[in-house]
Amino acid sequence: LTALLLAARRSAADLIGQVSGTATTVDSKGTIDVHLGNGCFWERQWAYYKVETEENGPFQRKDADVTALVGYAGGMVANASGPVCYHTGDARDYAAHGFAETVKVTLDAASAEKQLAALAKDFFGSFTGEAGQRVRPDPGDRGGAYRSVFGLPGGMASPLYKVFERGNAFRMLLKPGAGKNDGAGDPAENTVYVYDTNERPFYVAEEYHQFHCDFSMSSGMPYPESYWNNLFEQMKTSGRVKPTGCPESVVPHPGALCSSPARIFPMFGRRSSRT
């Protein structure tokens, strides 16, 4: 048993050393931030919340320890400190600067490969259609802000990128992301743009977007109150969810399909754009 524990520690240390050596950021807590997006980030946050809290999964996190937060990435702004905001129509507007909606999840460096593999499995599995002709799960939203993206420190040069690449069981096209001109956000584009978050960082979205219900009756909808109310309030109390400097309450929280009377007359799977 002692030998097995020592071997596990060496393996974790080796991975951290490899990742650090290729500009993949392992912070002082021994964690690595990645982000994944393909369409509306509300639905994807719920999906990664489920991955993080899966009882027998590689994260096995309690609700209070969940790290999935929605935000914007893949673009560039003149003021690197932000903020980046939702459809403000000014210099802060995420869509005007080539950002896409995405979800950040924090990996534990010692378990990073298994955790990223689980996220990649969910990500690629959320598309539908034949291999090579995959369609993202949110066909109602269109435009570059909804293109499919993956970001990690070091980008395609990171050894963790290979883990994500192995999850691409349906032969989607993986391309290095350049920003504003990356794709038109067509749901059937069958392409994932990969970003180095050291160059194109992730910006956390507004409070009201966090732990929000989807705008259609997608998988898991209507989400439970323990998610969109209890967890949301817990995250605000802990400071994990906080004001970003952007306008708040542009879109009501938690969304019509998780509040009465809308729950009585659901959309029965019909998808429509939020904008």
JSON list of C-alpha atoms in Angstrom, two decimals, residues 13-174:
[
{"chain": "A", "resi": 13, "resn": "ALA", "atom": "CA", "xyz": [4.17, 15.28, -9.39]},
{"chain": "A", "resi": 14, "resn": "ASP", "atom": "CA", "xyz": [5.31, 14.20, -12.85]},
{"chain": "A", "resi": 15, "resn": "LEU", "atom": "CA", "xyz": [2.07, 15.47, -14.40]},
{"chain": "A", "resi": 16, "resn": "ILE", "atom": "CA", "xyz": [2.34, 18.81, -12.61]},
{"chain": "A", "resi": 17, "resn": "GLY", "atom": "CA", "xyz": [5.92, 19.12, -13.80]},
{"chain": "A", "resi": 18, "resn": "GLN", "atom": "CA", "xyz": [5.00, 18.29, -17.40]},
{"chain": "A", "resi": 19, "resn": "VAL", "atom": "CA", "xyz": [2.06, 20.69, -17.40]},
{"chain": "A", "resi": 20, "resn": "SER", "atom": "CA", "xyz": [4.05, 23.51, -15.82]},
{"chain": "A", "resi": 21, "resn": "GLY", "atom": "CA", "xyz": [6.82, 22.99, -18.34]},
{"chain": "A", "resi": 22, "resn": "THR", "atom": "CA", "xyz": [4.51, 23.72, -21.27]},
{"chain": "A", "resi": 23, "resn": "ALA", "atom": "CA", "xyz": [3.01, 26.94, -19.93]},
{"chain": "A", "resi": 24, "resn": "THR", "atom": "CA", "xyz": [-0.09, 25.21, -18.54]},
{"chain": "A", "resi": 25, "resn": "THR", "atom": "CA", "xyz": [-0.77, 27.11, -15.34]},
{"chain": "A", "resi": 26, "resn": "VAL", "atom": "CA", "xyz": [-0.84, 25.09, -12.13]},
{"chain": "A", "resi": 27, "resn": "ASP", "atom": "CA", "xyz": [-1.62, 27.56, -9.39]},
{"chain": "A", "resi": 28, "resn": "SER", "atom": "CA", "xyz": [-0.48, 27.53, -5.78]},
{"chain": "A", "resi": 29, "resn": "LYS", "atom": "CA", "xyz": [-3.47, 25.33, -4.89]},
{"chain": "A", "resi": 30, "resn": "GLY", "atom": "CA", "xyz": [-2.44, 22.71, -7.43]},
{"chain": "A", "resi": 31, "resn": "THR", "atom": "CA", "xyz": [-5.31, 23.40, -9.81]},
{"chain": "A", "resi": 32, "resn": "ILE", "atom": "CA", "xyz": [-5.72, 24.13, -13.52]},
{"chain": "A", "resi": 33, "resn": "ASP", "atom": "CA", "xyz": [-8.54, 26.16, -15.08]},
{"chain": "A", "resi": 34, "resn": "VAL", "atom": "CA", "xyz": [-10.04, 25.07, -18.40]},
{"chain": "A", "resi": 35, "resn": "HIS", "atom": "CA", "xyz": [-13.18, 26.20, -20.21]},
{"chain": "A", "resi": 36, "resn": "LEU", "atom": "CA", "xyz": [-15.58, 24.48, -22.61]},
{"chain": "A", "resi": 37, "resn": "GLY", "atom": "CA", "xyz": [-18.42, 26.02, -24.57]},
{"chain": "A", "resi": 38, "resn": "ASN", "atom": "CA", "xyz": [-20.82, 25.02, -27.35]},
{"chain": "A", "resi": 39, "resn": "GLY", "atom": "CA", "xyz": [-23.83, 27.27, -27.55]},
{"chain": "A", "resi": 40, "resn": "CYS", "atom": "CA", "xyz": [-25.78, 28.68, -24.63]},
{"chain": "A", "resi": 41, "resn": "PHE", "atom": "CA", "xyz": [-23.67, 28.53, -21.47]},
{"chain": "A", "resi": 42, "resn": "TRP", "atom": "CA", "xyz": [-26.68, 27.99, -19.18]},
{"chain": "A", "resi": 43, "resn": "GLU", "atom": "CA", "xyz": [-27.21, 24.43, -20.39]},
{"chain": "A", "resi": 44, "resn": "ARG", "atom": "CA", "xyz": [-23.47, 23.68, -20.34]},
{"chain": "A", "resi": 45, "resn": "GLN", "atom": "CA", "xyz": [-23.01, 24.91, -16.75]},
{"chain": "A", "resi": 46, "resn": "TRP", "atom": "CA", "xyz": [-25.67, 22.46, -15.61]},
{"chain": "A", "resi": 47, "resn": "ALA", "atom": "CA", "xyz": [-23.94, 19.67, -17.56]},
{"chain": "A", "resi": 48, "resn": "TYR", "atom": "CA", "xyz": [-20.54, 20.31, -15.94]},
{"chain": "A", "resi": 49, "resn": "TYR", "atom": "CA", "xyz": [-22.14, 20.75, -12.53]},
{"chain": "A", "resi": 50, "resn": "LYS", "atom": "CA", "xyz": [-23.45, 17.21, -12.99]},
{"chain": "A", "resi": 51, "resn": "VAL", "atom": "CA", "xyz": [-19.99, 15.96, -14.02]},
{"chain": "A", "resi": 52, "resn": "GLU", "atom": "CA", "xyz": [-18.37, 17.62, -11.00]},
{"chain": "A", "resi": 53, "resn": "THR", "atom": "CA", "xyz": [-20.88, 16.21, -8.52]},
{"chain": "A", "resi": 54, "resn": "GLU", "atom": "CA", "xyz": [-21.14, 12.69, -9.96]},
{"chain": "A", "resi": 55, "resn": "GLU", "atom": "CA", "xyz": [-20.82, 10.32, -7.01]},
{"chain": "A", "resi": 56, "resn": "ASN", "atom": "CA", "xyz": [-18.49, 7.88, -8.77]},
{"chain": "A", "resi": 57, "resn": "GLY", "atom": "CA", "xyz": [-16.84, 10.37, -11.13]},
{"chain": "A", "resi": 58, "resn": "PRO", "atom": "CA", "xyz": [-13.31, 11.79, -11.07]},
{"chain": "A", "resi": 59, "resn": "PHE", "atom": "CA", "xyz": [-14.33, 15.03, -9.29]},
{"chain": "A", "resi": 60, "resn": "GLN", "atom": "CA", "xyz": [-16.75, 13.78, -6.60]},
{"chain": "A", "resi": 61, "resn": "ARG", "atom": "CA", "xyz": [-17.35, 17.33, -5.41]},
{"chain": "A", "resi": 62, "resn": "LYS", "atom": "CA", "xyz": [-20.02, 18.54, -3.03]},
{"chain": "A", "resi": 63, "resn": "ASP", "atom": "CA", "xyz": [-22.22, 21.41, -4.20]},
{"chain": "A", "resi": 64, "resn": "ALA", "atom": "CA", "xyz": [-20.22, 23.91, -2.13]},
{"chain": "A", "resi": 65, "resn": "ASP", "atom": "CA", "xyz": [-17.04, 22.86, -3.96]},
{"chain": "A", "resi": 66, "resn": "VAL", "atom": "CA", "xyz": [-18.39, 23.07, -7.53]},
{"chain": "A", "resi": 67, "resn": "THR", "atom": "CA", "xyz": [-16.23, 25.27, -9.74]},
{"chain": "A", "resi": 68, "resn": "ALA", "atom": "CA", "xyz": [-18.30, 25.54, -12.96]},
{"chain": "A", "resi": 69, "resn": "LEU", "atom": "CA", "xyz": [-18.94, 29.21, -13.75]},
{"chain": "A", "resi": 70, "resn": "VAL", "atom": "CA", "xyz": [-20.25, 30.70, -16.98]},
{"chain": "A", "resi": 71, "resn": "GLY", "atom": "CA", "xyz": [-18.33, 33.41, -18.77]},
{"chain": "A", "resi": 72, "resn": "TYR", "atom": "CA", "xyz": [-16.72, 34.64, -21.94]},
{"chain": "A", "resi": 73, "resn": "ALA", "atom": "CA", "xyz": [-13.48, 33.63, -23.68]},
{"chain": "A", "resi": 74, "resn": "GLY", "atom": "CA", "xyz": [-11.70, 33.52, -27.00]},
{"chain": "A", "resi": 75, "resn": "GLY", "atom": "CA", "xyz": [-11.79, 37.25, -27.65]},
{"chain": "A", "resi": 76, "resn": "MET", "atom": "CA", "xyz": [-9.63, 40.27, -26.86]},
{"chain": "A", "resi": 77, "resn": "VAL", "atom": "CA", "xyz": [-10.34, 43.61, -25.21]},
{"chain": "A", "resi": 78, "resn": "ALA", "atom": "CA", "xyz": [-8.15, 46.69, -24.95]},
{"chain": "A", "resi": 79, "resn": "ASN", "atom": "CA", "xyz": [-8.41, 46.65, -21.14]},
{"chain": "A", "resi": 80, "resn": "ALA", "atom": "CA", "xyz": [-7.16, 43.19, -20.21]},
{"chain": "A", "resi": 81, "resn": "SER", "atom": "CA", "xyz": [-8.61, 43.51, -16.70]},
{"chain": "A", "resi": 82, "resn": "GLY", "atom": "CA", "xyz": [-12.11, 43.73, -18.17]},
{"chain": "A", "resi": 83, "resn": "PRO", "atom": "CA", "xyz": [-14.95, 43.74, -17.59]},
{"chain": "A", "resi": 84, "resn": "VAL", "atom": "CA", "xyz": [-16.45, 41.77, -20.47]},
{"chain": "A", "resi": 85, "resn": "CYS", "atom": "CA", "xyz": [-20.24, 42.03, -20.48]},
{"chain": "A", "resi": 86, "resn": "TYR", "atom": "CA", "xyz": [-23.38, 40.57, -22.01]},
{"chain": "A", "resi": 87, "resn": "HIS", "atom": "CA", "xyz": [-24.78, 42.59, -24.94]},
{"chain": "A", "resi": 88, "resn": "THR", "atom": "CA", "xyz": [-24.12, 46.07, -23.56]},
{"chain": "A", "resi": 89, "resn": "GLY", "atom": "CA", "xyz": [-23.66, 47.56, -27.04]},
{"chain": "A", "resi": 90, "resn": "ASP", "atom": "CA", "xyz": [-20.48, 49.35, -25.99]},
{"chain": "A", "resi": 91, "resn": "ALA", "atom": "CA", "xyz": [-16.76, 48.63, -25.59]},
{"chain": "A", "resi": 92, "resn": "ARG", "atom": "CA", "xyz": [-17.52, 45.98, -22.96]},
{"chain": "A", "resi": 93, "resn": "ASP", "atom": "CA", "xyz": [-19.82, 43.90, -25.20]},
{"chain": "A", "resi": 94, "resn": "TYR", "atom": "CA", "xyz": [-18.53, 40.33, -25.42]},
{"chain": "A", "resi": 95, "resn": "ALA", "atom": "CA", "xyz": [-19.94, 39.65, -28.88]},
{"chain": "A", "resi": 96, "resn": "ALA", "atom": "CA", "xyz": [-18.29, 42.73, -30.37]},
{"chain": "A", "resi": 97, "resn": "HIS", "atom": "CA", "xyz": [-14.81, 41.53, -29.40]},
{"chain": "A", "resi": 98, "resn": "GLY", "atom": "CA", "xyz": [-14.91, 37.94, -30.55]},
{"chain": "A", "resi": 99, "resn": "PHE", "atom": "CA", "xyz": [-15.79, 36.28, -27.26]},
{"chain": "A", "resi": 100, "resn": "ALA", "atom": "CA", "xyz": [-17.82, 33.09, -27.04]},
{"chain": "A", "resi": 101, "resn": "GLU", "atom": "CA", "xyz": [-20.05, 31.87, -24.24]},
{"chain": "A", "resi": 102, "resn": "THR", "atom": "CA", "xyz": [-18.28, 29.15, -22.28]},
{"chain": "A", "resi": 103, "resn": "VAL", "atom": "CA", "xyz": [-17.96, 27.50, -18.87]},
{"chain": "A", "resi": 104, "resn": "LYS", "atom": "CA", "xyz": [-14.84, 27.43, -16.71]},
{"chain": "A", "resi": 105, "resn": "VAL", "atom": "CA", "xyz": [-14.11, 24.35, -14.62]},
{"chain": "A", "resi": 106, "resn": "THR", "atom": "CA", "xyz": [-11.15, 23.95, -12.27]},
{"chain": "A", "resi": 107, "resn": "LEU", "atom": "CA", "xyz": [-9.16, 20.70, -12.44]},
{"chain": "A", "resi": 108, "resn": "ASP", "atom": "CA", "xyz": [-7.15, 19.24, -9.58]},
{"chain": "A", "resi": 109, "resn": "ALA", "atom": "CA", "xyz": [-3.65, 18.85, -11.06]},
{"chain": "A", "resi": 110, "resn": "ALA", "atom": "CA", "xyz": [-3.18, 15.41, -9.49]},
{"chain": "A", "resi": 111, "resn": "SER", "atom": "CA", "xyz": [-6.38, 14.17, -11.19]},
{"chain": "A", "resi": 112, "resn": "ALA", "atom": "CA", "xyz": [-6.37, 16.50, -14.19]},
{"chain": "A", "resi": 113, "resn": "GLU", "atom": "CA", "xyz": [-6.27, 13.84, -16.90]},
{"chain": "A", "resi": 114, "resn": "LYS", "atom": "CA", "xyz": [-9.23, 11.87, -15.56]},
{"chain": "A", "resi": 115, "resn": "GLN", "atom": "CA", "xyz": [-11.22, 15.00, -14.81]},
{"chain": "A", "resi": 116, "resn": "LEU", "atom": "CA", "xyz": [-10.62, 16.54, -18.22]},
{"chain": "A", "resi": 117, "resn": "ALA", "atom": "CA", "xyz": [-11.45, 13.21, -19.89]},
{"chain": "A", "resi": 118, "resn": "ALA", "atom": "CA", "xyz": [-14.84, 13.25, -18.13]},
{"chain": "A", "resi": 119, "resn": "LEU", "atom": "CA", "xyz": [-15.50, 16.83, -19.23]},
{"chain": "A", "resi": 120, "resn": "ALA", "atom": "CA", "xyz": [-14.44, 16.03, -22.81]},
{"chain": "A", "resi": 121, "resn": "LYS", "atom": "CA", "xyz": [-16.72, 12.99, -22.90]},
{"chain": "A", "resi": 122, "resn": "ASP", "atom": "CA", "xyz": [-19.69, 15.13, -21.86]},
{"chain": "A", "resi": 123, "resn": "PHE", "atom": "CA", "xyz": [-18.68, 17.94, -24.23]},
{"chain": "A", "resi": 124, "resn": "PHE", "atom": "CA", "xyz": [-18.31, 15.82, -27.37]},
{"chain": "A", "resi": 125, "resn": "GLY", "atom": "CA", "xyz": [-21.28, 13.66, -26.39]},
{"chain": "A", "resi": 126, "resn": "SER", "atom": "CA", "xyz": [-23.57, 16.68, -26.22]},
{"chain": "A", "resi": 127, "resn": "PHE", "atom": "CA", "xyz": [-23.38, 17.13, -30.00]},
{"chain": "A", "resi": 128, "resn": "THR", "atom": "CA", "xyz": [-25.75, 15.12, -32.18]},
{"chain": "A", "resi": 129, "resn": "GLY", "atom": "CA", "xyz": [-25.53, 13.66, -35.69]},
{"chain": "A", "resi": 130, "resn": "GLU", "atom": "CA", "xyz": [-23.20, 11.41, -37.62]},
{"chain": "A", "resi": 131, "resn": "ALA", "atom": "CA", "xyz": [-19.44, 11.46, -37.09]},
{"chain": "A", "resi": 132, "resn": "GLY", "atom": "CA", "xyz": [-17.95, 14.33, -39.05]},
{"chain": "A", "resi": 133, "resn": "GLN", "atom": "CA", "xyz": [-21.33, 16.07, -39.20]},
{"chain": "A", "resi": 134, "resn": "ARG", "atom": "CA", "xyz": [-21.97, 16.90, -35.57]},
{"chain": "A", "resi": 135, "resn": "VAL", "atom": "CA", "xyz": [-24.44, 19.60, -34.51]},
{"chain": "A", "resi": 136, "resn": "ARG", "atom": "CA", "xyz": [-24.13, 21.42, -31.19]},
{"chain": "A", "resi": 137, "resn": "PRO", "atom": "CA", "xyz": [-26.90, 21.05, -28.60]},
{"chain": "A", "resi": 138, "resn": "ASP", "atom": "CA", "xyz": [-28.13, 24.63, -28.94]},
{"chain": "A", "resi": 139, "resn": "PRO", "atom": "CA", "xyz": [-29.28, 25.18, -32.55]},
{"chain": "A", "resi": 140, "resn": "GLY", "atom": "CA", "xyz": [-31.49, 28.10, -31.54]},
{"chain": "A", "resi": 141, "resn": "ASP", "atom": "CA", "xyz": [-28.58, 30.50, -30.94]},
{"chain": "A", "resi": 142, "resn": "ARG", "atom": "CA", "xyz": [-26.44, 31.53, -33.90]},
{"chain": "A", "resi": 143, "resn": "GLY", "atom": "CA", "xyz": [-23.40, 33.71, -34.40]},
{"chain": "A", "resi": 144, "resn": "GLY", "atom": "CA", "xyz": [-19.77, 33.65, -33.35]},
{"chain": "A", "resi": 145, "resn": "ALA", "atom": "CA", "xyz": [-20.67, 34.16, -29.70]},
{"chain": "A", "resi": 146, "resn": "TYR", "atom": "CA", "xyz": [-22.08, 30.63, -29.69]},
{"chain": "A", "resi": 147, "resn": "ARG", "atom": "CA", "xyz": [-19.28, 28.84, -31.54]},
{"chain": "A", "resi": 148, "resn": "SER", "atom": "CA", "xyz": [-17.79, 25.73, -29.93]},
{"chain": "A", "resi": 149, "resn": "VAL", "atom": "CA", "xyz": [-14.63, 26.43, -27.92]},
{"chain": "A", "resi": 150, "resn": "PHE", "atom": "CA", "xyz": [-12.12, 24.81, -25.59]},
{"chain": "A", "resi": 151, "resn": "GLY", "atom": "CA", "xyz": [-9.49, 26.73, -23.64]},
{"chain": "A", "resi": 152, "resn": "LEU", "atom": "CA", "xyz": [-6.60, 25.76, -21.40]},
{"chain": "A", "resi": 153, "resn": "PRO", "atom": "CA", "xyz": [-3.26, 27.29, -20.42]},
{"chain": "A", "resi": 154, "resn": "GLY", "atom": "CA", "xyz": [-0.80, 26.44, -23.17]},
{"chain": "A", "resi": 155, "resn": "GLY", "atom": "CA", "xyz": [-3.51, 25.66, -25.72]},
{"chain": "A", "resi": 156, "resn": "MET", "atom": "CA", "xyz": [-2.65, 22.87, -28.13]},
{"chain": "A", "resi": 157, "resn": "ALA", "atom": "CA", "xyz": [0.93, 22.82, -26.77]},
{"chain": "A", "resi": 158, "resn": "SER", "atom": "CA", "xyz": [-0.26, 21.59, -23.38]},
{"chain": "A", "resi": 159, "resn": "PRO", "atom": "CA", "xyz": [0.03, 17.85, -22.65]},
{"chain": "A", "resi": 160, "resn": "LEU", "atom": "CA", "xyz": [-3.53, 18.05, -21.35]},
{"chain": "A", "resi": 161, "resn": "TYR", "atom": "CA", "xyz": [-4.71, 18.94, -24.86]},
{"chain": "A", "resi": 162, "resn": "LYS", "atom": "CA", "xyz": [-4.05, 15.33, -25.86]},
{"chain": "A", "resi": 163, "resn": "VAL", "atom": "CA", "xyz": [-6.58, 14.22, -23.26]},
{"chain": "A", "resi": 164, "resn": "PHE", "atom": "CA", "xyz": [-9.22, 16.47, -24.81]},
{"chain": "A", "resi": 165, "resn": "GLU", "atom": "CA", "xyz": [-8.24, 15.33, -28.30]},
{"chain": "A", "resi": 166, "resn": "ARG", "atom": "CA", "xyz": [-8.69, 11.67, -27.36]},
{"chain": "A", "resi": 167, "resn": "GLY", "atom": "CA", "xyz": [-12.25, 12.45, -26.35]},
{"chain": "A", "resi": 168, "resn": "ASN", "atom": "CA", "xyz": [-13.07, 13.53, -29.91]},
{"chain": "A", "resi": 169, "resn": "ALA", "atom": "CA", "xyz": [-14.70, 10.23, -30.84]},
{"chain": "A", "resi": 170, "resn": "PHE", "atom": "CA", "xyz": [-16.82, 11.77, -33.59]},
{"chain": "A", "resi": 171, "resn": "ARG", "atom": "CA", "xyz": [-14.03, 13.28, -35.71]},
{"chain": "A", "resi": 172, "resn": "MET", "atom": "CA", "xyz": [-14.91, 16.91, -35.16]},
{"chain": "A", "resi": 173, "resn": "LEU", "atom": "CA", "xyz": [-12.43, 19.42, -36.55]},
{"chain": "A", "resi": 174, "resn": "LEU", "atom": "CA", "xyz": [-10.19, 20.90, -33.84]}
]
